[in-house]
PDB file of C-alpha atoms in Angstrom:
ATOM      1  CA  MET A   1      96.239  89.242 102.917  1.00 94.00           C
ATOM      2  CA  ASN A   2      99.810  88.943 102.378  1.00 97.00           C
ATOM      3  CA  ALA A   3     102.472  89.390 104.713  1.00 98.00           C
ATOM      4  CA  PHE A   4     106.117  90.134 103.932  1.00 98.00           C
ATOM      5  CA  ILE A   5     108.940  89.571 106.007  1.00 98.00           C
ATOM      6  CA  VAL A   6     112.546  90.781 105.930  1.00 98.00           C
ATOM      7  CA  HIS A   7     115.121  88.280 107.585  1.00 98.00           C
ATOM      8  CA  ALA A   8     118.218  89.684 109.238  1.00 98.00           C
ATOM      9  CA  HIS A   9     120.165  86.693 111.764  1.00 97.00           C
ATOM     10  CA  ALA A  10     122.850  84.430 110.648  1.00 96.00           C
ATOM     11  CA  GLU A  11     122.050  81.670 112.750  1.00 94.00           C
ATOM     12  CA  ARG A  12     118.927  80.054 111.659  1.00 91.00           C
ATOM     13  CA  LYS A  13     118.577  78.333 115.510  1.00 94.00           C
ATOM     14  CA  SER A  14     118.689  81.975 116.498  1.00 96.00           C
ATOM     15  CA  PHE A  15     116.038  83.623 118.879  1.00 96.00           C
ATOM     16  CA  ASN A  16     115.295  86.034 115.501  1.00 97.00           C
ATOM     17  CA  GLY A  17     114.817  82.867 113.488  1.00 97.00           C
ATOM     18  CA  ALA A  18     112.645  81.330 116.094  1.00 97.00           C
ATOM     19  CA  LEU A  19     110.103  84.427 115.345  1.00 98.00           C
ATOM     20  CA  THR A  20     110.273  84.528 111.938  1.00 98.00           C
ATOM     21  CA  GLU A  21     109.372  80.543 112.221  1.00 97.00           C
ATOM     22  CA  VAL A  22     106.711  81.731 114.594  1.00 97.00           C
ATOM     23  CA  ALA A  23     105.490  84.615 112.411  1.00 98.00           C
ATOM     24  CA  ARG A  24     105.409  82.284 109.041  1.00 97.00           C
ATOM     25  CA  GLU A  25     103.241  79.914 111.018  1.00 97.00           C
ATOM     26  CA  THR A  26     101.319  81.860 112.880  1.00 97.00           C
ATOM     27  CA  LEU A  27     100.105  83.805 109.425  1.00 98.00           C
ATOM     28  CA  ALA A  28     100.101  81.074 107.280  1.00 97.00           C
ATOM     29  CA  GLY A  29      97.777  79.184 110.128  1.00 96.00           C
ATOM     30  CA  ALA A  30      95.246  82.463 109.645  1.00 96.00           C
ATOM     31  CA  GLY A  31      94.819  81.719 105.774  1.00 96.00           C
ATOM     32  CA  HIS A  32      97.595  84.566 105.020  1.00 97.00           C
ATOM     33  CA  GLU A  33      99.969  84.351 102.423  1.00 97.00           C
ATOM     34  CA  VAL A  34     104.106  84.956 103.553  1.00 98.00           C
ATOM     35  CA  ARG A  35     106.827  85.314 101.880  1.00 98.00           C
ATOM     36  CA  VAL A  36     110.340  85.935 103.518  1.00 98.00           C
ATOM     37  CA  SER A  37     113.639  87.338 102.391  1.00 98.00           C
ATOM     38  CA  ASP A  38     116.410  86.195 104.730  1.00 98.00           C
ATOM     39  CA  LEU A  39     119.465  87.898 103.474  1.00 98.00           C
ATOM     40  CA  TYR A  40     121.738  86.227 105.332  1.00 98.00           C
ATOM     41  CA  ALA A  41     120.680  82.654 103.546  1.00 97.00           C
ATOM     42  CA  MET A  42     120.249  84.668  99.841  1.00 97.00           C
ATOM     43  CA  LYS A  43     123.607  86.174 100.627  1.00 97.00           C
ATOM     44  CA  PHE A  44     121.993  89.686  99.978  1.00 98.00           C
ATOM     45  CA  ASP A  45     124.584  92.186  98.808  1.00 97.00           C
ATOM     46  CA  PRO A  46     124.361  95.140 100.771  1.00 97.00           C
ATOM     47  CA  VAL A  47     127.085  97.714  99.049  1.00 97.00           C
ATOM     48  CA  SER A  48     125.276  99.693  97.001  1.00 97.00           C
ATOM     49  CA  ASP A  49     126.919 100.836  93.636  1.00 97.00           C
ATOM     50  CA  ARG A  50     126.436 100.471  89.851  1.00 97.00           C
ATOM     51  CA  ARG A  51     125.830  96.532  90.632  1.00 96.00           C
ATOM     52  CA  ASN A  52     122.033  98.054  91.326  1.00 98.00           C
ATOM     53  CA  PHE A  53     121.269  98.677  87.572  1.00 98.00           C
ATOM     54  CA  THR A  54     121.112  97.317  84.275  1.00 98.00           C
ATOM     55  CA  THR A  55     121.081 100.860  82.903  1.00 97.00           C
ATOM     56  CA  VAL A  56     123.377 103.691  82.845  1.00 97.00           C
ATOM     57  CA  LYS A  57     122.622 106.933  82.650  1.00 96.00           C
ATOM     58  CA  ASP A  58     125.745 108.773  83.552  1.00 97.00           C
ATOM     59  CA  ALA A  59     129.042 106.849  82.312  1.00 97.00           C
ATOM     60  CA  ASP A  60     131.391 109.012  83.993  1.00 97.00           C
ATOM     61  CA  TYR A  61     129.912 110.087  87.065  1.00 98.00           C
ATOM     62  CA  PHE A  62     127.708 107.845  89.695  1.00 98.00           C
ATOM     63  CA  LYS A  63     125.345 109.476  91.514  1.00 97.00           C
ATOM     64  CA  GLN A  64     122.942 106.978  92.588  1.00 97.00           C
ATOM     65  CA  GLN A  65     119.745 108.837  92.903  1.00 96.00           C
ATOM     66  CA  ILE A  66     120.111 110.010  89.141  1.00 97.00           C
ATOM     67  CA  GLU A  67     120.414 106.541  88.089  1.00 97.00           C
ATOM     68  CA  GLU A  68     117.585 105.123  90.379  1.00 97.00           C
ATOM     69  CA  ARG A  69     115.157 107.668  88.626  1.00 97.00           C
ATOM     70  CA  HIS A  70     116.742 106.558  85.352  1.00 98.00           C
ATOM     71  CA  ALA A  71     116.705 102.864  85.846  1.00 98.00           C
ATOM     72  CA  SER A  72     113.221 103.424  87.607  1.00 97.00           C
ATOM     73  CA  ALA A  73     111.839 105.213  84.473  1.00 96.00           C
ATOM     74  CA  SER A  74     113.246 101.948  81.785  1.00 96.00           C
ATOM     75  CA  GLY A  75     113.036  99.344  84.192  1.00 96.00           C
ATOM     76  CA  GLY A  76     116.987  98.958  84.757  1.00 97.00           C
ATOM     77  CA  PHE A  77     117.591  97.413  87.965  1.00 98.00           C
ATOM     78  CA  ALA A  78     119.767  94.410  89.101  1.00 98.00           C
ATOM     79  CA  PRO A  79     117.449  91.192  89.298  1.00 97.00           C
ATOM     80  CA  ASP A  80     117.946  90.402  93.005  1.00 97.00           C
ATOM     81  CA  ILE A  81     116.875  94.366  93.949  1.00 98.00           C
ATOM     82  CA  ALA A  82     113.372  94.112  91.297  1.00 98.00           C
ATOM     83  CA  ALA A  83     112.811  90.376  92.814  1.00 98.00           C
ATOM     84  CA  GLU A  84     112.333  92.622  96.351  1.00 98.00           C
ATOM     85  CA  HIS A  85     110.150  95.522  94.590  1.00 98.00           C
ATOM     86  CA  GLU A  86     108.295  93.033  93.592  1.00 98.00           C
ATOM     87  CA  LYS A  87     107.805  91.110  97.069  1.00 98.00           C
ATOM     88  CA  LEU A  88     107.038  94.755  98.241  1.00 98.00           C
ATOM     89  CA  ASP A  89     104.547  95.504  95.575  1.00 97.00           C
ATOM     90  CA  TRP A  90     102.637  92.756  96.331  1.00 98.00           C
ATOM     91  CA  CYS A  91     102.727  92.506 100.460  1.00 98.00           C
ATOM     92  CA  ASP A  92      99.786  93.739 102.309  1.00 98.00           C
ATOM     93  CA  ALA A  93     102.251  94.260 105.511  1.00 98.00           C
ATOM     94  CA  LEU A  94     106.043  94.263 105.932  1.00 98.00           C
ATOM     95  CA  ILE A  95     107.870  93.231 109.001  1.00 98.00           C
ATOM     96  CA  LEU A  96     111.719  93.537 109.552  1.00 98.00           C
ATOM     97  CA  GLN A  97     113.121  91.036 111.996  1.00 98.00           C
ATOM     98  CA  PHE A  98     117.008  91.651 113.415  1.00 98.00           C
ATOM     99  CA  PRO A  99     118.565  92.123 116.239  1.00 98.00           C
ATOM    100  CA  LEU A 100     119.257  95.896 117.435  1.00 97.00           C
ATOM    101  CA  TRP A 101     122.963  96.133 116.797  1.00 97.00           C
ATOM    102  CA  TRP A 102     124.742  99.379 117.648  1.00 96.00           C
ATOM    103  CA  PHE A 103     120.859 101.210 118.276  1.00 96.00           C
ATOM    104  CA  SER A 104     120.073 100.282 114.637  1.00 96.00           C
ATOM    105  CA  VAL A 105     119.621  97.261 112.337  1.00 98.00           C
ATOM    106  CA  PRO A 106     122.372  95.217 110.751  1.00 98.00           C
ATOM    107  CA  ALA A 107     124.589  96.669 107.784  1.00 98.00           C
ATOM    108  CA  ILE A 108     123.135  93.806 105.734  1.00 98.00           C
ATOM    109  CA  LEU A 109     119.067  95.172 106.105  1.00 98.00           C
ATOM    110  CA  LYS A 110     120.525  98.918 106.146  1.00 98.00           C
ATOM    111  CA  GLY A 111     121.882  97.577 103.246  1.00 98.00           C
ATOM    112  CA  TRP A 112     118.625  96.065 101.541  1.00 98.00           C
ATOM    113  CA  VAL A 113     116.991  99.459 102.254  1.00 98.00           C
ATOM    114  CA  ASP A 114     119.503 101.351 100.530  1.00 98.00           C
ATOM    115  CA  ARG A 115     119.446  99.226  97.548  1.00 98.00           C
ATOM    116  CA  VAL A 116     115.876  98.628  97.478  1.00 98.00           C
ATOM    117  CA  PHE A 117     113.866 101.770  98.590  1.00 98.00           C
ATOM    118  CA  VAL A 118     114.882 104.101  95.576  1.00 98.00           C
ATOM    119  CA  MET A 119     114.478 107.003  94.257  1.00 97.00           C
ATOM    120  CA  GLY A 120     111.772 107.413  91.451  1.00 96.00           C
ATOM    121  CA  ARG A 121     110.012 103.766  91.963  1.00 96.00           C
ATOM    122  CA  ILE A 122     110.055 104.102  95.963  1.00 96.00           C
ATOM    123  CA  TYR A 123     109.594 107.820  96.842  1.00 96.00           C
ATOM    124  CA  GLY A 124     110.266 111.261  95.161  1.00 93.00           C
ATOM    125  CA  VAL A 125     108.993 114.980  93.728  1.00 85.00           C
ATOM    126  CA  GLY A 126     106.262 114.361  96.479  1.00 90.00           C
ATOM    127  CA  LYS A 127     106.128 110.851  96.664  1.00 93.00           C
ATOM    128  CA  TRP A 128     106.252 110.801 100.462  1.00 96.00           C
ATOM    129  CA  TYR A 129     105.525 110.229 104.095  1.00 95.00           C
ATOM    130  CA  ASP A 130     101.446 110.631 103.597  1.00 94.00           C
ATOM    131  CA  ASN A 131     101.911 110.133  99.644  1.00 95.00           C
ATOM    132  CA  GLY A 132     104.358 107.305  99.992  1.00 95.00           C
ATOM    133  CA  ALA A 133     104.627 104.925  97.280  1.00 96.00           C
ATOM    134  CA  PHE A 134     103.167 102.343  99.974  1.00 98.00           C
ATOM    135  CA  LYS A 135     100.505 104.525 101.378  1.00 97.00           C
ATOM    136  CA  GLY A 136      97.851 101.747 102.912  1.00 96.00           C
ATOM    137  CA  LYS A 137     100.557  99.336 103.710  1.00 98.00           C
ATOM    138  CA  ARG A 138     101.263  98.059 107.366  1.00 98.00           C
ATOM    139  CA  ALA A 139     104.627  98.176 108.667  1.00 98.00           C
ATOM    140  CA  MET A 140     106.306  96.238 111.848  1.00 98.00           C
ATOM    141  CA  LEU A 141     109.369  96.348 113.309  1.00 98.00           C
ATOM    142  CA  SER A 142     110.472  92.604 115.159  1.00 98.00           C
ATOM    143  CA  LEU A 143     113.537  92.830 117.193  1.00 98.00           C
ATOM    144  CA  THR A 144     115.614  91.739 119.876  1.00 97.00           C
ATOM    145  CA  THR A 145     117.643  93.160 121.985  1.00 96.00           C
ATOM    146  CA  GLY A 146     121.067  92.534 124.571  1.00 94.00           C
ATOM    147  CA  ALA A 147     120.013  95.092 127.082  1.00 93.00           C
ATOM    148  CA  PRO A 148     116.883  94.803 129.476  1.00 91.00           C
ATOM    149  CA  GLU A 149     113.821  96.514 128.966  1.00 88.00           C
ATOM    150  CA  GLN A 150     114.642  99.310 132.099  1.00 94.00           C
ATOM    151  CA  MET A 151     118.022 100.401 130.053  1.00 94.00           C
ATOM    152  CA  CYS A 152     115.797 101.325 127.122  1.00 93.00           C
ATOM    153  CA  SER A 153     112.996 103.162 128.758  1.00 93.00           C
ATOM    154  CA  GLU A 154     112.633 106.903 129.778  1.00 91.00           C
ATOM    155  CA  PHE A 155     115.640 107.408 132.321  1.00 94.00           C
ATOM    156  CA  GLY A 156     117.199 104.156 131.118  1.00 96.00           C
ATOM    157  CA  LEU A 157     121.377 104.444 130.114  1.00 96.00           C
ATOM    158  CA  ASN A 158     120.657 104.167 126.885  1.00 94.00           C
ATOM    159  CA  GLY A 159     117.538 106.306 126.110  1.00 94.00           C
ATOM    160  CA  ASN A 160     113.835 105.774 125.599  1.00 95.00           C
ATOM    161  CA  ILE A 161     113.644 102.535 122.898  1.00 96.00           C
ATOM    162  CA  ASP A 162     111.027 104.838 120.800  1.00 96.00           C
ATOM    163  CA  ASN A 163     114.186 106.868 120.038  1.00 96.00           C
ATOM    164  CA  ILE A 164     116.193 104.647 119.267  1.00 97.00           C
ATOM    165  CA  LEU A 165     114.006 103.334 116.960  1.00 98.00           C
ATOM    166  CA  TYR A 166     112.828 106.338 115.259  1.00 98.00           C
ATOM    167  CA  PRO A 167     115.187 106.609 112.755  1.00 97.00           C
ATOM    168  CA  ILE A 168     113.560 103.349 111.075  1.00 98.00           C
ATOM    169  CA  ASN A 169     110.155 103.925 112.234  1.00 98.00           C
ATOM    170  CA  HIS A 170     109.723 107.436 110.781  1.00 98.00           C
ATOM    171  CA  GLY A 171     112.709 108.016 108.628  1.00 97.00           C
ATOM    172  CA  ILE A 172     112.367 104.445 106.689  1.00 98.00           C
ATOM    173  CA  LEU A 173     109.272 103.256 106.788  1.00 98.00           C
ATOM    174  CA  ARG A 174     106.851 106.217 107.554  1.00 98.00           C
ATOM    175  CA  PHE A 175     109.191 107.662 104.792  1.00 97.00           C
ATOM    176  CA  VAL A 176     108.181 105.822 102.486  1.00 98.00           C
ATOM    177  CA  GLY A 177     104.366 105.552 103.044  1.00 97.00           C
ATOM    178  CA  PHE A 178     103.986 102.416 105.656  1.00 98.00           C
ATOM    179  CA  ASP A 179     101.247 103.279 108.307  1.00 98.00           C
ATOM    180  CA  VAL A 180     103.712 101.785 110.855  1.00 98.00           C
ATOM    181  CA  LEU A 181     102.884  99.452 113.783  1.00 98.00           C
ATOM    182  CA  PRO A 182     104.373  99.723 117.221  1.00 98.00           C
ATOM    183  CA  PRO A 183     107.302  97.464 117.517  1.00 98.00           C
ATOM    184  CA  TYR A 184     107.656  94.341 119.062  1.00 98.00           C
ATOM    185  CA  ILE A 185     110.450  93.586 121.670  1.00 97.00           C
ATOM    186  CA  ALA A 186     111.955  90.624 122.510  1.00 96.00           C
ATOM    187  CA  TRP A 187     114.205  91.917 125.718  1.00 95.00           C
ATOM    188  CA  SER A 188     117.606  90.552 125.844  1.00 92.00           C
ATOM    189  CA  PRO A 189     116.466  86.784 125.044  1.00 93.00           C
ATOM    190  CA  ALA A 190     119.990  86.024 125.512  1.00 91.00           C
ATOM    191  CA  HIS A 191     120.425  86.804 128.902  1.00 92.00           C
ATOM    192  CA  VAL A 192     116.651  84.979 130.028  1.00 91.00           C
ATOM    193  CA  GLY A 193     115.776  81.694 130.349  1.00 92.00           C
ATOM    194  CA  ASP A 194     113.659  78.847 128.330  1.00 92.00           C
ATOM    195  CA  GLU A 195     110.636  79.843 130.581  1.00 93.00           C
ATOM    196  CA  GLN A 196     110.878  83.690 129.565  1.00 93.00           C
ATOM    197  CA  ARG A 197     111.733  83.131 125.661  1.00 94.00           C
ATOM    198  CA  ARG A 198     108.800  80.617 125.291  1.00 95.00           C
ATOM    199  CA  ASP A 199     106.578  83.244 126.506  1.00 95.00           C
ATOM    200  CA  ASP A 200     108.177  85.700 124.279  1.00 94.00           C
ATOM    201  CA  LEU A 201     107.017  83.316 120.994  1.00 97.00           C
ATOM    202  CA  LYS A 202     103.826  83.615 122.833  1.00 97.00           C
ATOM    203  CA  ALA A 203     103.267  87.263 122.742  1.00 97.00           C
ATOM    204  CA  TYR A 204     104.395  87.458 119.209  1.00 97.00           C
ATOM    205  CA  ARG A 205     102.020  84.968 118.411  1.00 97.00           C
ATOM    206  CA  GLN A 206      99.302  87.088 119.938  1.00 96.00           C
ATOM    207  CA  ARG A 207     100.687  90.202 118.571  1.00 96.00           C
ATOM    208  CA  LEU A 208     100.479  88.657 115.128  1.00 97.00           C
ATOM    209  CA  ALA A 209      96.644  87.958 115.052  1.00 95.00           C
ATOM    210  CA  THR A 210      96.025  91.381 115.530  1.00 95.00           C
ATOM    211  CA  LEU A 211      98.808  92.698 112.670  1.00 95.00           C
ATOM    212  CA  TRP A 212      95.664  94.065 110.822  1.00 94.00           C
ATOM    213  CA  ASP A 213      94.248  95.626 113.667  1.00 94.00           C
ATOM    214  CA  THR A 214      96.632  97.011 115.925  1.00 96.00           C
ATOM    215  CA  GLU A 215      96.318 101.270 115.450  1.00 96.00           C
ATOM    216  CA  PRO A 216      99.421 102.778 113.934  1.00 97.00           C
ATOM    217  CA  ILE A 217     101.827 105.365 115.510  1.00 97.00           C
ATOM    218  CA  ARG A 218     100.726 108.767 115.034  1.00 95.00           C
ATOM    219  CA  TYR A 219     102.874 110.426 113.482  1.00 95.00           C
ATOM    220  CA  PRO A 220     101.945 114.739 112.066  1.00 93.00           C
ATOM    221  CA  SER A 221     100.379 114.453 108.553  1.00 94.00           C
ATOM    222  CA  LEU A 222     102.214 116.726 105.871  1.00 93.00           C
ATOM    223  CA  GLU A 223      99.030 119.125 106.283  1.00 93.00           C
ATOM    224  CA  ASP A 224     100.333 119.494 109.976  1.00 94.00           C
ATOM    225  CA  TYR A 225     103.572 121.045 108.527  1.00 94.00           C
ATOM    226  CA  ASP A 226     104.320 124.817 106.703  1.00 94.00           C
ATOM    227  CA  GLU A 227     105.760 125.217 103.620  1.00 92.00           C
ATOM    228  CA  ARG A 228     109.158 124.993 104.853  1.00 93.00           C
ATOM    229  CA  PHE A 229     108.086 121.659 106.841  1.00 93.00           C
ATOM    230  CA  VAL A 230     108.013 122.821 110.330  1.00 94.00           C
ATOM    231  CA  LEU A 231     105.403 122.022 112.658  1.00 94.00           C
ATOM    232  CA  ARG A 232     102.340 124.241 112.643  1.00 92.00           C
ATOM    233  CA  LYS A 233     101.644 125.403 115.948  1.00 82.00           C
ATOM    234  CA  ALA A 234      98.661 124.016 117.525  1.00 67.00           C
TER     235      ALA A 234
END
């Protein structure tokens, strides 16, 4: 099986860096092929504009989705975007590795999504959710937090972590067809001791061993919605 890790942390020696190395070693050691896009090391440009394309549909007015559809039809994406498309096509499982910043992903990872998940090639014209481009592939978030687990519980100050991650899990990954696995979360690694960090890495190795077997998060299917895309009553 093929695993693609998108790594979004600027410090190689960070705990996010350790999690990515554990994933690379664990998956490769189990006989899987692994590729990593280290966005900071790649100096990936998160800014989305005409530089995304080698083609032009409308030179007078820039509308990104129109240019994406045109580039999808004509192979007109910039080389850095085309390279990420190839990795997504290649993989059976996608792992996004990042620190949770401001209740979301770092800007460089959001920019990767903005530029790479394009209309036409990745989504659009009925190609979404159950019928998404990555139907049959798996995706998982692996992340670190600044806050301890209890602050991100149902009654915690920050709110339930499942609600915090819903825009990423459902709004990005499920939207394009992935079967989304429950996230792996290392809680507040900067504020715990070495023993806990070692335990977190061990737990991640165990989680990776079940990457291909873990039950995905259950979201309603398209058939569960009416013609207005409102969930039907049971």
